[in-house]
Amino acid sequence: SVLDASSSSSGASATELDDALSKAFGPGGLGILTVSGVPDFEKLRGALLPLAREFAELPDDAKQKYEDEKSFYAFGWSHGKEKLSDGKFDTHKGSYYNNPVEDRPCDDDELMGRHPSYLRPNVWPTVELPALEPSFKNLGTCIVNVGQKLLRHCDAYVRSRKGDDRASSLERAVSDSRCHKARLLYYFPVSAAGGSMKQDTWCGWHKDHGTLTGLVSARFTDAAGSEVPNPAKDAGLFIRNRAGEVTKVNIPKTSLAFQIGESAQVASGGLLRATPHCVCP
């Protein structure tokens, strides 16, 4: 399903919005919806995504300065720290994690120590790649803001079916949170990653555990770093619906996509459904 970012202010009916949410997030949906017409989105995407490759190509000793072991590598640079389904360490992709809204969401050392994967301060490569911080924050904040507005519609959708104005607010789960997590991914070339790759090597089958995940379309490059069309038609995001059918999802460069997470499924009483998905090379 596709929504235009101006839907809530352009006279779109509640029925039209409900239909889009039901098709995307309801029991028969794929758990994903795209939003078009977001102001400045293409510029923000274009500013950030090329920096993933730039950082990944820095010398290893430079990248290691921005690893945060205390957060279990959930802030800053992470490469080869996570395990795949076969128990092997994942060297096929590198991730740069940070909070796009709060540089330091908490000053309580005890609380930070109990939840280091969520409350550690951000880590930025201000010397090697100073453009990363503002570009990361600008696109990340855009995604959070649009996601918050989408959840406002989800709240109305859920309450209209539950008949309960006291139902949990998904919008508030985002607006009140200080623990947003953004992840800039870089998938290394197959030869550089080493070895053969099975279908879900890039990111195995899973459901997101949060409330809502915002996604942008991937940027494919040649060896020189120039952007090219997807060279492998079977590479990308795949989603499995409740009937067990697998669908490849193509996100337009001009649109944001949002996937419902398991927290939203629980809070909505199952009216919104998270779906298993993977990323294939």
Short mmCIF file of C-alpha atoms in Angstrom, two decimals:
data_model
loop_
_atom_site.label_atom_id
_atom_site.label_comp_id
_atom_site.label_asym_id
_atom_site.label_seq_id
_atom_site.Cartn_x
_atom_site.Cartn_y
_atom_site.Cartn_z
CA SER A 1 0.00 0.00 0.00
CA VAL A 2 1.07 3.58 -0.70
CA LEU A 3 0.21 6.76 1.18
CA ASP A 4 1.03 10.31 0.18
CA ALA A 5 2.60 12.36 2.97
CA SER A 6 -0.05 15.03 2.42
CA SER A 7 -2.94 12.57 2.87
CA SER A 8 -3.88 13.79 6.33
CA SER A 9 -4.17 17.40 5.16
CA SER A 10 -5.37 17.00 1.57
CA GLY A 11 -8.89 15.82 2.28
CA ALA A 12 -8.18 12.09 2.08
CA SER A 13 -11.09 10.32 3.76
CA ALA A 14 -10.77 8.20 6.88
CA THR A 15 -12.01 5.29 4.78
CA GLU A 16 -9.16 5.69 2.29
CA LEU A 17 -6.61 5.83 5.08
CA ASP A 18 -8.18 2.84 6.82
CA ASP A 19 -8.13 0.83 3.59
CA ALA A 20 -4.43 1.57 3.06
CA LEU A 21 -3.54 0.63 6.64
CA SER A 22 -5.64 -2.54 6.53
CA LYS A 23 -4.08 -3.70 3.26
CA ALA A 24 -0.56 -3.00 4.52
CA PHE A 25 -0.63 -3.81 8.23
CA GLY A 26 -3.75 -5.95 8.69
CA PRO A 27 -3.77 -9.75 9.07
CA GLY A 28 -3.64 -10.32 5.31
CA GLY A 29 -1.02 -7.67 4.56
CA LEU A 30 2.73 -7.76 4.07
CA GLY A 31 3.33 -5.55 7.09
CA ILE A 32 4.85 -2.75 5.01
CA LEU A 33 3.57 0.56 3.63
CA THR A 34 5.31 3.23 1.54
CA VAL A 35 4.89 6.98 1.98
CA SER A 36 5.52 9.29 -0.97
CA GLY A 37 5.72 13.07 -1.23
CA VAL A 38 7.89 13.63 1.86
CA PRO A 39 9.49 17.09 1.55
CA ASP A 40 13.28 17.01 0.94
CA PHE A 41 13.40 13.23 1.36
CA GLU A 42 15.32 12.53 -1.86
CA LYS A 43 17.93 15.14 -0.95
CA LEU A 44 18.36 13.70 2.55
CA ARG A 45 18.67 10.14 1.21
CA GLY A 46 21.17 11.24 -1.40
CA ALA A 47 23.32 12.99 1.20
CA LEU A 48 23.57 10.05 3.60
CA LEU A 49 23.69 6.78 1.67
CA PRO A 50 27.00 7.39 -0.17
CA LEU A 51 28.67 7.93 3.21
CA ALA A 52 28.09 4.28 4.15
CA ARG A 53 30.62 3.21 1.52
CA GLU A 54 33.01 6.01 2.44
CA PHE A 55 33.11 4.94 6.07
CA ALA A 56 33.33 1.22 5.25
CA GLU A 57 36.42 1.88 3.11
CA LEU A 58 38.33 3.67 5.88
CA PRO A 59 41.34 1.78 7.32
CA ASP A 60 40.36 -0.80 9.93
CA ASP A 61 42.20 1.01 12.72
CA ALA A 62 40.21 4.17 11.99
CA LYS A 63 36.88 2.33 12.02
CA GLN A 64 37.73 0.53 15.25
CA LYS A 65 37.93 3.88 17.05
CA TYR A 66 34.16 4.16 16.60
CA GLU A 67 33.20 0.74 17.95
CA ASP A 68 31.36 0.73 21.28
CA GLU A 69 31.83 -2.62 23.00
CA LYS A 70 29.93 -1.49 26.12
CA SER A 71 26.74 -1.16 24.07
CA PHE A 72 27.36 -4.61 22.55
CA TYR A 73 28.18 -2.75 19.34
CA ALA A 74 24.68 -1.20 19.19
CA PHE A 75 26.21 2.28 18.86
CA GLY A 76 28.83 3.32 16.36
CA TRP A 77 30.47 0.87 13.95
CA SER A 78 29.72 -2.86 14.00
CA HIS A 79 31.29 -5.36 11.60
CA GLY A 80 31.75 -9.07 12.19
CA LYS A 81 30.22 -8.86 15.68
CA GLU A 82 26.78 -10.32 14.99
CA LYS A 83 26.14 -13.99 14.25
CA LEU A 84 24.15 -15.44 11.37
CA SER A 85 21.65 -18.30 11.69
CA ASP A 86 24.44 -20.83 11.10
CA GLY A 87 26.42 -19.46 14.04
CA LYS A 88 29.10 -17.80 11.92
CA PHE A 89 30.03 -14.16 12.47
CA ASP A 90 28.47 -11.83 9.91
CA THR A 91 31.17 -10.21 7.79
CA HIS A 92 28.90 -9.56 4.82
CA LYS A 93 27.66 -6.21 6.10
CA GLY A 94 28.76 -3.36 8.29
CA SER A 95 26.40 -1.24 10.39
CA TYR A 96 26.68 2.25 11.82
CA TYR A 97 24.20 2.65 14.68
CA ASN A 98 23.22 5.81 16.51
CA ASN A 99 20.23 7.67 17.91
CA PRO A 100 19.19 10.21 15.25
CA VAL A 101 17.30 12.43 17.71
CA GLU A 102 19.22 12.37 21.02
CA ASP A 103 23.03 12.41 21.18
CA ARG A 104 22.90 11.53 24.86
CA PRO A 105 19.40 10.33 25.82
CA CYS A 106 20.28 9.68 29.46
CA ASP A 107 22.61 11.09 32.14
CA ASP A 108 21.81 8.38 34.69
CA ASP A 109 24.90 6.16 34.73
CA GLU A 110 23.08 3.35 36.57
CA LEU A 111 20.22 3.31 34.07
CA MET A 112 22.68 3.53 31.19
CA GLY A 113 24.54 0.56 32.61
CA ARG A 114 21.34 -1.51 32.75
CA HIS A 115 20.36 -0.68 29.17
CA PRO A 116 23.58 0.05 27.27
CA SER A 117 22.22 -0.98 23.87
CA TYR A 118 19.61 1.78 24.08
CA LEU A 119 21.01 4.54 26.31
CA ARG A 120 24.70 4.90 25.48
CA PRO A 121 25.75 8.25 23.93
CA ASN A 122 26.23 8.50 20.18
CA VAL A 123 29.62 7.91 18.58
CA TRP A 124 30.56 10.06 15.56
CA PRO A 125 33.62 10.00 13.25
CA THR A 126 34.10 13.75 13.48
CA VAL A 127 37.67 13.61 12.16
CA GLU A 128 37.57 10.99 9.39
CA LEU A 129 34.03 11.65 8.08
CA PRO A 130 32.47 14.78 9.63
CA ALA A 131 29.59 14.80 7.12
CA LEU A 132 28.19 11.59 8.62
CA GLU A 133 26.73 13.14 11.78
CA PRO A 134 24.52 15.86 10.21
CA SER A 135 23.46 13.65 7.29
CA PHE A 136 22.60 10.75 9.61
CA LYS A 137 20.62 12.98 11.94
CA ASN A 138 18.77 14.81 9.17
CA LEU A 139 17.48 11.69 7.42
CA GLY A 140 16.90 9.85 10.70
CA THR A 141 14.85 12.69 12.16
CA CYS A 142 12.81 12.89 8.96
CA ILE A 143 11.99 9.18 9.22
CA VAL A 144 11.03 9.50 12.90
CA ASN A 145 8.74 12.47 12.21
CA VAL A 146 6.95 10.81 9.30
CA GLY A 147 6.65 7.57 11.26
CA GLN A 148 5.09 9.43 14.16
CA LYS A 149 2.43 10.90 11.86
CA LEU A 150 1.76 7.47 10.35
CA LEU A 151 1.25 6.00 13.82
CA ARG A 152 -1.30 8.72 14.54
CA HIS A 153 -3.39 7.22 11.73
CA CYS A 154 -2.69 3.73 13.07
CA ASP A 155 -4.01 4.80 16.47
CA ALA A 156 -7.26 6.02 14.89
CA TYR A 157 -7.52 2.78 12.90
CA VAL A 158 -7.08 0.62 16.00
CA ARG A 159 -9.43 2.65 18.19
CA SER A 160 -12.19 2.63 15.57
CA ARG A 161 -12.14 -1.15 15.65
CA LYS A 162 -11.68 -1.59 19.39
CA GLY A 163 -14.19 1.09 20.31
CA ASP A 164 -11.85 2.14 23.09
CA ASP A 165 -10.37 5.64 23.21
CA ARG A 166 -8.06 4.49 26.00
CA ALA A 167 -6.22 2.03 23.77
CA SER A 168 -2.43 2.25 23.86
CA SER A 169 -1.06 5.12 21.81
CA LEU A 170 1.46 3.98 19.23
CA GLU A 171 2.17 7.59 18.29
CA ARG A 172 3.07 8.37 21.89
CA ALA A 173 5.39 5.36 22.01
CA VAL A 174 7.48 7.18 19.41
CA SER A 175 6.96 10.81 20.44
CA ASP A 176 7.79 10.11 24.12
CA SER A 177 10.74 7.84 23.40
CA ARG A 178 14.34 8.95 23.79
CA CYS A 179 15.70 5.66 22.47
CA HIS A 180 15.23 5.82 18.70
CA LYS A 181 17.68 3.61 16.87
CA ALA A 182 18.91 4.27 13.33
CA ARG A 183 21.14 1.93 11.34
CA LEU A 184 23.15 2.83 8.26
CA LEU A 185 24.03 -0.40 6.47
CA TYR A 186 26.78 -1.21 4.01
CA TYR A 187 26.76 -4.56 2.26
CA PHE A 188 30.25 -5.56 1.21
CA PRO A 189 30.84 -7.03 -2.28
CA VAL A 190 30.45 -10.80 -2.28
CA SER A 191 34.12 -11.40 -3.09
CA ALA A 192 35.21 -9.04 -0.32
CA ALA A 193 32.87 -10.64 2.20
CA GLY A 194 34.30 -14.04 1.32
CA GLY A 195 32.71 -17.41 0.63
CA SER A 196 29.45 -18.42 -0.95
CA MET A 197 26.22 -16.80 0.12
CA LYS A 198 22.88 -18.50 0.77
CA GLN A 199 19.54 -16.81 0.25
CA ASP A 200 19.24 -14.92 3.54
CA THR A 201 22.96 -14.26 4.11
CA TRP A 202 22.66 -10.48 4.09
CA CYS A 203 19.99 -10.43 6.81
CA GLY A 204 18.25 -13.61 8.00
CA TRP A 205 14.52 -14.16 8.45
CA HIS A 206 13.18 -12.21 11.42
CA LYS A 207 10.43 -9.91 12.68
CA ASP A 208 11.24 -6.43 13.98
CA HIS A 209 10.67 -6.20 17.72
CA GLY A 210 10.08 -2.44 17.93
CA THR A 211 6.99 -0.38 17.16
CA LEU A 212 7.82 0.81 13.65
CA THR A 213 10.83 0.52 11.34
CA GLY A 214 11.47 3.15 8.67
CA LEU A 215 13.33 2.10 5.52
CA VAL A 216 14.77 3.80 2.45
CA SER A 217 15.57 2.10 -0.84
CA ALA A 218 19.04 0.62 -1.24
CA ARG A 219 21.76 2.34 -3.23
CA PHE A 220 23.75 0.02 -5.52
CA THR A 221 27.19 1.02 -6.78
CA ASP A 222 29.86 -0.28 -9.12
CA ALA A 223 33.47 -0.86 -8.06
CA ALA A 224 34.23 2.84 -8.49
CA GLY A 225 31.36 3.88 -6.23
CA SER A 226 29.07 5.23 -8.96
CA GLU A 227 25.37 4.49 -8.49
CA VAL A 228 23.97 1.80 -10.79
CA PRO A 229 20.65 -0.04 -11.12
CA ASN A 230 20.23 -3.17 -9.00
CA PRO A 231 22.52 -5.64 -10.82
CA ALA A 232 20.85 -8.72 -9.32
CA LYS A 233 17.09 -8.93 -9.80
CA ASP A 234 16.77 -11.37 -6.89
CA ALA A 235 18.65 -9.15 -4.42
CA GLY A 236 16.70 -7.12 -1.92
CA LEU A 237 13.97 -7.27 0.73
CA PHE A 238 11.67 -10.30 0.87
CA ILE A 239 8.59 -10.62 3.08
CA ARG A 240 6.58 -13.72 4.00
CA ASN A 241 2.86 -13.30 4.64
CA ARG A 242 0.68 -15.38 6.95
CA ALA A 243 -0.07 -17.82 4.14
CA GLY A 244 3.63 -18.54 3.79
CA GLU A 245 3.93 -16.75 0.45
CA VAL A 246 7.17 -14.85 -0.14
CA THR A 247 7.12 -11.50 -1.98
CA LYS A 248 10.04 -9.34 -3.10
CA VAL A 249 9.44 -5.72 -2.13
CA ASN A 250 10.83 -2.86 -4.21
CA ILE A 251 10.92 0.50 -2.42
CA PRO A 252 10.94 3.51 -4.78
CA LYS A 253 13.85 5.92 -4.37
CA THR A 254 11.33 8.70 -3.88
CA SER A 255 9.49 7.02 -1.00
CA LEU A 256 9.91 6.00 2.60
CA ALA A 257 8.73 2.56 3.67
CA PHE A 258 7.53 1.51 7.12
CA GLN A 259 7.29 -1.96 8.61
CA ILE A 260 5.18 -2.77 11.64
CA GLY A 261 7.04 -4.35 14.55
CA GLU A 262 5.96 -6.86 17.17
CA SER A 263 5.52 -4.17 19.86
CA ALA A 264 2.84 -2.53 17.70
CA GLN A 265 1.22 -5.91 17.08
CA VAL A 266 0.91 -6.51 20.83
CA ALA A 267 -0.25 -2.95 21.60
CA SER A 268 -2.91 -3.11 18.87
CA GLY A 269 -4.27 -6.44 20.05
CA GLY A 270 -3.22 -8.08 16.80
CA LEU A 271 -5.01 -5.61 14.51
CA LEU A 272 -1.60 -4.62 13.11
CA ARG A 273 0.67 -7.54 12.22
CA ALA A 274 4.44 -7.84 12.04
CA THR A 275 5.71 -10.11 9.26
CA PRO A 276 8.90 -12.17 8.81
CA HIS A 277 11.35 -10.68 6.32
CA CYS A 278 14.93 -11.08 5.14
CA VAL A 279 17.44 -9.40 2.84
CA CYS A 280 18.89 -11.58 0.08
CA PRO A 281 22.05 -11.06 -2.01
#
